[in-house]
């Protein structure tokens, strides 16, 4: 299979606990390459746009508040079947249901403060990457 890209966010609950390196180690051990990475303070407008699909959900306000509560690390990951592979590596959205060895089982605090985001499709990965990276900031 040709190399595929996915988009990842290391969320504020993880940066606050200094877990960027520990999470990156899990990502790299799974065979994914970090080909773009930037630590940023997301603006409310960026977070609302990024999670726009969830705008009508009851947790939307809480989700946006959380994503702007501290720095995040936005990443482009590359590898065979990267979208599905990273979703496996992250584990279930709710850490209580996440499999052993997954990032969320290892590090997440709750369904909201769940340490990482990963794209759910190749199409969304391309859209999400474009929100935070130009091609000049990605080197595979
Ligand atoms: P993520 O993969 O970033 O995409 C949407 C996010 O919404 C999800 O991870 C969770 O962090 C968050 N989320 C989903 N369900 C809930 C919930 N019930 N309460 C708070 N946040 C939620």
Short mmCIF file of C-alpha atoms and ligand atoms in Angstrom, two decimals:
data_model
loop_
_atom_site.label_atom_id
_atom_site.label_comp_id
_atom_site.label_asym_id
_atom_site.label_seq_id
_atom_site.Cartn_x
_atom_site.Cartn_y
_atom_site.Cartn_z
CA UNK A 1 0.00 0.00 0.00
CA UNK A 2 1.22 3.52 -0.79
CA UNK A 3 2.17 5.78 2.10
CA UNK A 4 -0.78 7.71 3.44
CA UNK A 5 -0.94 10.81 5.64
CA UNK A 6 -3.07 11.49 8.68
CA UNK A 7 -3.46 14.46 10.99
CA UNK A 8 -2.85 14.27 14.73
CA UNK A 9 -3.26 16.62 17.67
CA UNK A 10 -1.59 16.06 21.03
CA UNK A 11 -4.16 17.77 23.25
CA UNK A 12 -3.74 20.16 26.22
CA UNK A 13 -4.18 17.47 28.89
CA UNK A 14 -1.10 15.73 27.45
CA UNK A 15 1.10 18.78 26.82
CA UNK A 16 0.30 19.96 30.37
CA UNK A 17 1.71 16.67 31.73
CA UNK A 18 4.81 16.90 29.45
CA UNK A 19 3.79 13.77 27.52
CA UNK A 20 4.65 14.88 23.97
CA UNK A 21 7.76 12.70 23.80
CA UNK A 22 6.07 9.69 25.39
CA UNK A 23 3.19 9.90 22.89
CA UNK A 24 5.57 10.39 19.98
CA UNK A 25 7.44 7.26 21.07
CA UNK A 26 4.20 5.23 20.82
CA UNK A 27 3.48 6.74 17.40
CA UNK A 28 6.97 5.96 16.06
CA UNK A 29 7.05 2.45 17.58
CA UNK A 30 3.85 1.73 15.62
CA UNK A 31 5.70 2.50 12.38
CA UNK A 32 4.26 5.94 11.71
CA UNK A 33 6.65 8.76 10.76
CA UNK A 34 6.15 12.30 12.14
CA UNK A 35 6.74 14.33 8.97
CA UNK A 36 5.34 17.63 10.26
CA UNK A 37 5.02 18.93 13.82
CA UNK A 38 4.33 22.28 15.47
CA UNK A 39 3.43 23.30 19.02
CA UNK A 40 0.79 26.03 19.03
CA UNK A 41 -1.75 27.78 21.18
CA UNK A 42 -4.97 27.20 19.25
CA UNK A 43 -7.29 30.18 18.95
CA UNK A 44 -10.98 29.82 19.71
CA UNK A 45 -11.74 30.47 16.02
CA UNK A 46 -9.35 27.67 14.95
CA UNK A 47 -10.87 25.22 17.46
CA UNK A 48 -14.45 26.09 16.48
CA UNK A 49 -13.60 25.64 12.80
CA UNK A 50 -11.70 22.41 13.37
CA UNK A 51 -14.54 20.84 15.38
CA UNK A 52 -17.33 22.48 13.32
CA UNK A 53 -18.89 19.09 12.57
CA UNK A 54 -19.65 18.79 16.32
CA UNK A 55 -21.17 22.28 16.64
CA UNK A 56 -24.65 20.97 17.54
CA UNK A 57 -23.39 18.42 20.08
CA UNK A 58 -23.97 19.15 23.78
CA UNK A 59 -20.25 18.92 24.51
CA UNK A 60 -19.17 21.41 21.80
CA UNK A 61 -18.57 24.35 24.16
CA UNK A 62 -16.65 22.17 26.60
CA UNK A 63 -14.60 20.71 23.74
CA UNK A 64 -13.61 24.15 22.40
CA UNK A 65 -12.83 25.46 25.91
CA UNK A 66 -10.57 22.47 26.48
CA UNK A 67 -8.74 22.74 23.16
CA UNK A 68 -7.80 26.38 23.85
CA UNK A 69 -6.94 25.76 27.53
CA UNK A 70 -3.24 25.17 26.78
CA UNK A 71 -0.77 24.37 24.02
CA UNK A 72 -1.37 21.57 21.54
CA UNK A 73 1.03 19.82 19.18
CA UNK A 74 -0.33 19.50 15.63
CA UNK A 75 1.25 16.75 13.56
CA UNK A 76 1.29 15.15 10.15
CA UNK A 77 1.89 11.40 10.33
CA UNK A 78 2.83 9.22 7.38
CA UNK A 79 2.85 5.47 6.88
CA UNK A 80 1.10 2.52 5.30
CA UNK A 81 -2.64 2.83 6.01
CA UNK A 82 -1.82 5.74 8.35
CA UNK A 83 -5.42 6.83 9.06
CA UNK A 84 -6.54 3.40 10.30
CA UNK A 85 -3.20 2.63 11.91
CA UNK A 86 -3.24 5.82 13.98
CA UNK A 87 -6.82 5.21 15.08
CA UNK A 88 -5.68 1.78 16.32
CA UNK A 89 -2.69 3.34 18.08
CA UNK A 90 -4.91 6.01 19.74
CA UNK A 91 -7.51 3.56 21.03
CA UNK A 92 -11.21 4.21 21.69
CA UNK A 93 -12.40 7.81 22.24
CA UNK A 94 -13.41 6.86 25.78
CA UNK A 95 -10.23 5.73 27.56
CA UNK A 96 -12.28 3.36 29.71
CA UNK A 97 -12.92 1.37 26.53
CA UNK A 98 -9.44 1.72 25.00
CA UNK A 99 -7.29 -1.38 24.46
CA UNK A 100 -4.11 -2.01 26.41
CA UNK A 101 -1.05 -0.30 24.94
CA UNK A 102 -3.01 2.40 23.13
CA UNK A 103 -2.23 6.09 23.73
CA UNK A 104 -5.61 6.73 25.33
CA UNK A 105 -5.37 3.69 27.60
CA UNK A 106 -1.89 4.76 28.65
CA UNK A 107 -2.45 8.50 29.06
CA UNK A 108 -6.03 9.81 28.60
CA UNK A 109 -7.91 11.19 31.59
CA UNK A 110 -11.51 11.10 30.30
CA UNK A 111 -13.63 11.08 27.12
CA UNK A 112 -13.09 14.85 26.82
CA UNK A 113 -9.47 15.04 28.00
CA UNK A 114 -8.42 12.13 25.84
CA UNK A 115 -4.86 13.22 24.95
CA UNK A 116 -4.96 12.86 21.16
CA UNK A 117 -7.04 13.44 18.03
CA UNK A 118 -6.63 11.56 14.76
CA UNK A 119 -8.42 11.97 11.43
CA UNK A 120 -11.27 9.55 10.69
CA UNK A 121 -10.70 9.33 6.91
CA UNK A 122 -8.09 10.17 4.28
CA UNK A 123 -10.37 12.93 2.94
CA UNK A 124 -10.70 14.56 6.36
CA UNK A 125 -6.96 14.11 6.96
CA UNK A 126 -6.20 16.24 3.90
CA UNK A 127 -8.66 18.94 5.04
CA UNK A 128 -7.35 18.92 8.61
CA UNK A 129 -3.68 19.01 7.56
CA UNK A 130 -4.41 22.01 5.32
CA UNK A 131 -5.88 23.90 8.30
CA UNK A 132 -2.55 23.86 10.12
CA UNK A 133 0.27 23.12 7.64
CA UNK A 134 1.58 24.33 4.32
CA UNK A 135 3.49 21.79 2.21
CA UNK A 136 6.71 23.71 2.98
CA UNK A 137 6.32 22.68 6.66
CA UNK A 138 6.06 18.96 5.85
CA UNK A 139 9.05 16.82 4.91
CA UNK A 140 8.55 13.11 4.41
P1 LIG B 1 -11.68 13.78 18.91
O1 LIG B 1 -11.21 12.55 18.24
O2 LIG B 1 -10.74 14.91 19.03
O3 LIG B 1 -13.00 14.30 18.17
C1 LIG B 1 -14.09 14.89 18.84
C2 LIG B 1 -13.88 14.99 20.31
O4 LIG B 1 -15.00 15.29 21.07
C3 LIG B 1 -13.42 13.66 20.84
O5 LIG B 1 -12.12 13.39 20.40
C4 LIG B 1 -13.59 13.85 22.33
O6 LIG B 1 -12.45 14.39 22.94
C5 LIG B 1 -14.73 14.83 22.38
N1 LIG B 1 -15.91 14.22 22.94
C6 LIG B 1 -16.60 13.20 22.41
N2 LIG B 1 -17.63 12.89 23.24
C7 LIG B 1 -17.54 13.73 24.29
C8 LIG B 1 -18.32 13.91 25.45
N3 LIG B 1 -19.37 13.15 25.71
N4 LIG B 1 -17.95 14.89 26.32
C9 LIG B 1 -16.87 15.67 26.05
N5 LIG B 1 -16.10 15.55 24.94
C10 LIG B 1 -16.44 14.59 24.08
#
